[in-house]
Amino acid sequence: MTNFDYIIVGSGINGLVAGAMLSRANKKVLIVERSGSFGGCMSTEEITLPGFKHDIMAATFVLFITSPAYSELAGDL
């Protein structure tokens, strides 16, 4: 059995940033997600017709790229 220092439920942007920051602090992190993809509302999906992809909640992207977390993690993205 693997032991983790932190288990994060949900792979939205907040869960991913928390996981990245904890990992940088040499913590063992597990992120679990119930859906088939990571990113939460910051994801691309086919929601209208096959082949037509949409950025779900794309307006929230600017909130992340202007955040202190992005400044710290941008080189790894």
JSON list of C-alpha atoms in Angstrom, two decimals:
[
{"chain": "A", "resi": 1, "resn": "MET", "atom": "CA", "xyz": [0.00, 0.00, 0.00]},
{"chain": "A", "resi": 2, "resn": "THR", "atom": "CA", "xyz": [1.28, 3.46, -0.92]},
{"chain": "A", "resi": 3, "resn": "ASN", "atom": "CA", "xyz": [1.20, 6.17, 1.72]},
{"chain": "A", "resi": 4, "resn": "PHE", "atom": "CA", "xyz": [0.52, 9.79, 0.88]},
{"chain": "A", "resi": 5, "resn": "ASP", "atom": "CA", "xyz": [1.01, 12.95, 2.89]},
{"chain": "A", "resi": 6, "resn": "TYR", "atom": "CA", "xyz": [-2.02, 14.53, 1.21]},
{"chain": "A", "resi": 7, "resn": "ILE", "atom": "CA", "xyz": [-4.99, 13.23, -0.77]},
{"chain": "A", "resi": 8, "resn": "ILE", "atom": "CA", "xyz": [-6.78, 15.86, -2.82]},
{"chain": "A", "resi": 9, "resn": "VAL", "atom": "CA", "xyz": [-10.31, 15.15, -3.99]},
{"chain": "A", "resi": 10, "resn": "GLY", "atom": "CA", "xyz": [-11.03, 16.91, -7.27]},
{"chain": "A", "resi": 11, "resn": "SER", "atom": "CA", "xyz": [-8.71, 17.89, -10.08]},
{"chain": "A", "resi": 12, "resn": "GLY", "atom": "CA", "xyz": [-10.03, 21.33, -10.80]},
{"chain": "A", "resi": 13, "resn": "ILE", "atom": "CA", "xyz": [-7.53, 24.15, -11.02]},
{"chain": "A", "resi": 14, "resn": "ASN", "atom": "CA", "xyz": [-7.45, 24.60, -7.24]},
{"chain": "A", "resi": 15, "resn": "GLY", "atom": "CA", "xyz": [-6.78, 20.91, -6.63]},
{"chain": "A", "resi": 16, "resn": "LEU", "atom": "CA", "xyz": [-4.07, 20.81, -9.29]},
{"chain": "A", "resi": 17, "resn": "VAL", "atom": "CA", "xyz": [-2.35, 23.94, -7.96]},
{"chain": "A", "resi": 18, "resn": "ALA", "atom": "CA", "xyz": [-2.51, 22.65, -4.39]},
{"chain": "A", "resi": 19, "resn": "GLY", "atom": "CA", "xyz": [-1.04, 19.34, -5.53]},
{"chain": "A", "resi": 20, "resn": "ALA", "atom": "CA", "xyz": [1.75, 21.05, -7.46]},
{"chain": "A", "resi": 21, "resn": "MET", "atom": "CA", "xyz": [2.67, 23.31, -4.54]},
{"chain": "A", "resi": 22, "resn": "LEU", "atom": "CA", "xyz": [2.67, 20.42, -2.07]},
{"chain": "A", "resi": 23, "resn": "SER", "atom": "CA", "xyz": [4.73, 18.32, -4.45]},
{"chain": "A", "resi": 24, "resn": "ARG", "atom": "CA", "xyz": [7.28, 21.12, -4.72]},
{"chain": "A", "resi": 25, "resn": "ALA", "atom": "CA", "xyz": [7.51, 20.98, -0.93]},
{"chain": "A", "resi": 26, "resn": "ASN", "atom": "CA", "xyz": [8.51, 17.29, -1.27]},
{"chain": "A", "resi": 27, "resn": "LYS", "atom": "CA", "xyz": [5.15, 15.95, -0.10]},
{"chain": "A", "resi": 28, "resn": "LYS", "atom": "CA", "xyz": [3.64, 12.77, -1.55]},
{"chain": "A", "resi": 29, "resn": "VAL", "atom": "CA", "xyz": [0.34, 13.80, -3.11]},
{"chain": "A", "resi": 30, "resn": "LEU", "atom": "CA", "xyz": [-2.51, 11.82, -4.64]},
{"chain": "A", "resi": 31, "resn": "ILE", "atom": "CA", "xyz": [-5.16, 13.67, -6.65]},
{"chain": "A", "resi": 32, "resn": "VAL", "atom": "CA", "xyz": [-8.37, 11.74, -7.35]},
{"chain": "A", "resi": 33, "resn": "GLU", "atom": "CA", "xyz": [-11.03, 12.74, -9.85]},
{"chain": "A", "resi": 34, "resn": "ARG", "atom": "CA", "xyz": [-14.44, 11.18, -10.49]},
{"chain": "A", "resi": 35, "resn": "SER", "atom": "CA", "xyz": [-14.73, 12.30, -14.12]},
{"chain": "A", "resi": 36, "resn": "GLY", "atom": "CA", "xyz": [-12.64, 11.02, -16.99]},
{"chain": "A", "resi": 37, "resn": "SER", "atom": "CA", "xyz": [-10.52, 14.15, -17.33]},
{"chain": "A", "resi": 38, "resn": "PHE", "atom": "CA", "xyz": [-8.59, 16.63, -15.23]},
{"chain": "A", "resi": 39, "resn": "GLY", "atom": "CA", "xyz": [-9.02, 20.39, -15.08]},
{"chain": "A", "resi": 40, "resn": "GLY", "atom": "CA", "xyz": [-12.53, 20.89, -13.78]},
{"chain": "A", "resi": 41, "resn": "CYS", "atom": "CA", "xyz": [-14.14, 23.88, -15.46]},
{"chain": "A", "resi": 42, "resn": "MET", "atom": "CA", "xyz": [-10.87, 24.68, -17.25]},
{"chain": "A", "resi": 43, "resn": "SER", "atom": "CA", "xyz": [-11.20, 21.88, -19.78]},
{"chain": "A", "resi": 44, "resn": "THR", "atom": "CA", "xyz": [-12.10, 21.35, -23.42]},
{"chain": "A", "resi": 45, "resn": "GLU", "atom": "CA", "xyz": [-15.04, 19.10, -24.26]},
{"chain": "A", "resi": 46, "resn": "GLU", "atom": "CA", "xyz": [-17.41, 18.18, -27.06]},
{"chain": "A", "resi": 47, "resn": "ILE", "atom": "CA", "xyz": [-20.75, 19.45, -25.73]},
{"chain": "A", "resi": 48, "resn": "THR", "atom": "CA", "xyz": [-22.77, 20.32, -28.82]},
{"chain": "A", "resi": 49, "resn": "LEU", "atom": "CA", "xyz": [-21.90, 18.15, -31.82]},
{"chain": "A", "resi": 50, "resn": "PRO", "atom": "CA", "xyz": [-19.19, 15.55, -32.42]},
{"chain": "A", "resi": 51, "resn": "GLY", "atom": "CA", "xyz": [-15.97, 17.25, -33.47]},
{"chain": "A", "resi": 52, "resn": "PHE", "atom": "CA", "xyz": [-16.95, 20.67, -32.09]},
{"chain": "A", "resi": 53, "resn": "LYS", "atom": "CA", "xyz": [-14.85, 21.37, -29.02]},
{"chain": "A", "resi": 54, "resn": "HIS", "atom": "CA", "xyz": [-15.55, 24.10, -26.50]},
{"chain": "A", "resi": 55, "resn": "ASP", "atom": "CA", "xyz": [-13.48, 25.56, -23.69]},
{"chain": "A", "resi": 56, "resn": "ILE", "atom": "CA", "xyz": [-15.76, 25.09, -20.71]},
{"chain": "A", "resi": 57, "resn": "MET", "atom": "CA", "xyz": [-15.80, 28.17, -18.44]},
{"chain": "A", "resi": 58, "resn": "ALA", "atom": "CA", "xyz": [-12.96, 29.73, -20.47]},
{"chain": "A", "resi": 59, "resn": "ALA", "atom": "CA", "xyz": [-13.57, 33.07, -18.73]},
{"chain": "A", "resi": 60, "resn": "THR", "atom": "CA", "xyz": [-12.07, 31.65, -15.53]},
{"chain": "A", "resi": 61, "resn": "PHE", "atom": "CA", "xyz": [-8.73, 31.04, -17.25]},
{"chain": "A", "resi": 62, "resn": "VAL", "atom": "CA", "xyz": [-7.71, 34.69, -16.89]},
{"chain": "A", "resi": 63, "resn": "LEU", "atom": "CA", "xyz": [-8.17, 34.43, -13.12]},
{"chain": "A", "resi": 64, "resn": "PHE", "atom": "CA", "xyz": [-5.55, 31.69, -13.02]},
{"chain": "A", "resi": 65, "resn": "ILE", "atom": "CA", "xyz": [-2.97, 33.24, -15.34]},
{"chain": "A", "resi": 66, "resn": "THR", "atom": "CA", "xyz": [-3.02, 36.45, -13.31]},
{"chain": "A", "resi": 67, "resn": "SER", "atom": "CA", "xyz": [-2.65, 34.65, -9.98]},
{"chain": "A", "resi": 68, "resn": "PRO", "atom": "CA", "xyz": [0.48, 34.30, -7.83]},
{"chain": "A", "resi": 69, "resn": "ALA", "atom": "CA", "xyz": [0.24, 30.51, -8.27]},
{"chain": "A", "resi": 70, "resn": "TYR", "atom": "CA", "xyz": [0.63, 30.85, -12.04]},
{"chain": "A", "resi": 71, "resn": "SER", "atom": "CA", "xyz": [3.67, 33.08, -11.59]},
{"chain": "A", "resi": 72, "resn": "GLU", "atom": "CA", "xyz": [5.28, 30.39, -9.47]},
{"chain": "A", "resi": 73, "resn": "LEU", "atom": "CA", "xyz": [4.24, 27.37, -11.56]},
{"chain": "A", "resi": 74, "resn": "ALA", "atom": "CA", "xyz": [4.32, 28.77, -15.11]},
{"chain": "A", "resi": 75, "resn": "GLY", "atom": "CA", "xyz": [7.75, 27.33, -15.91]},
{"chain": "A", "resi": 76, "resn": "ASP", "atom": "CA", "xyz": [6.48, 23.81, -15.22]},
{"chain": "A", "resi": 77, "resn": "LEU", "atom": "CA", "xyz": [3.27, 24.07, -17.22]}
]
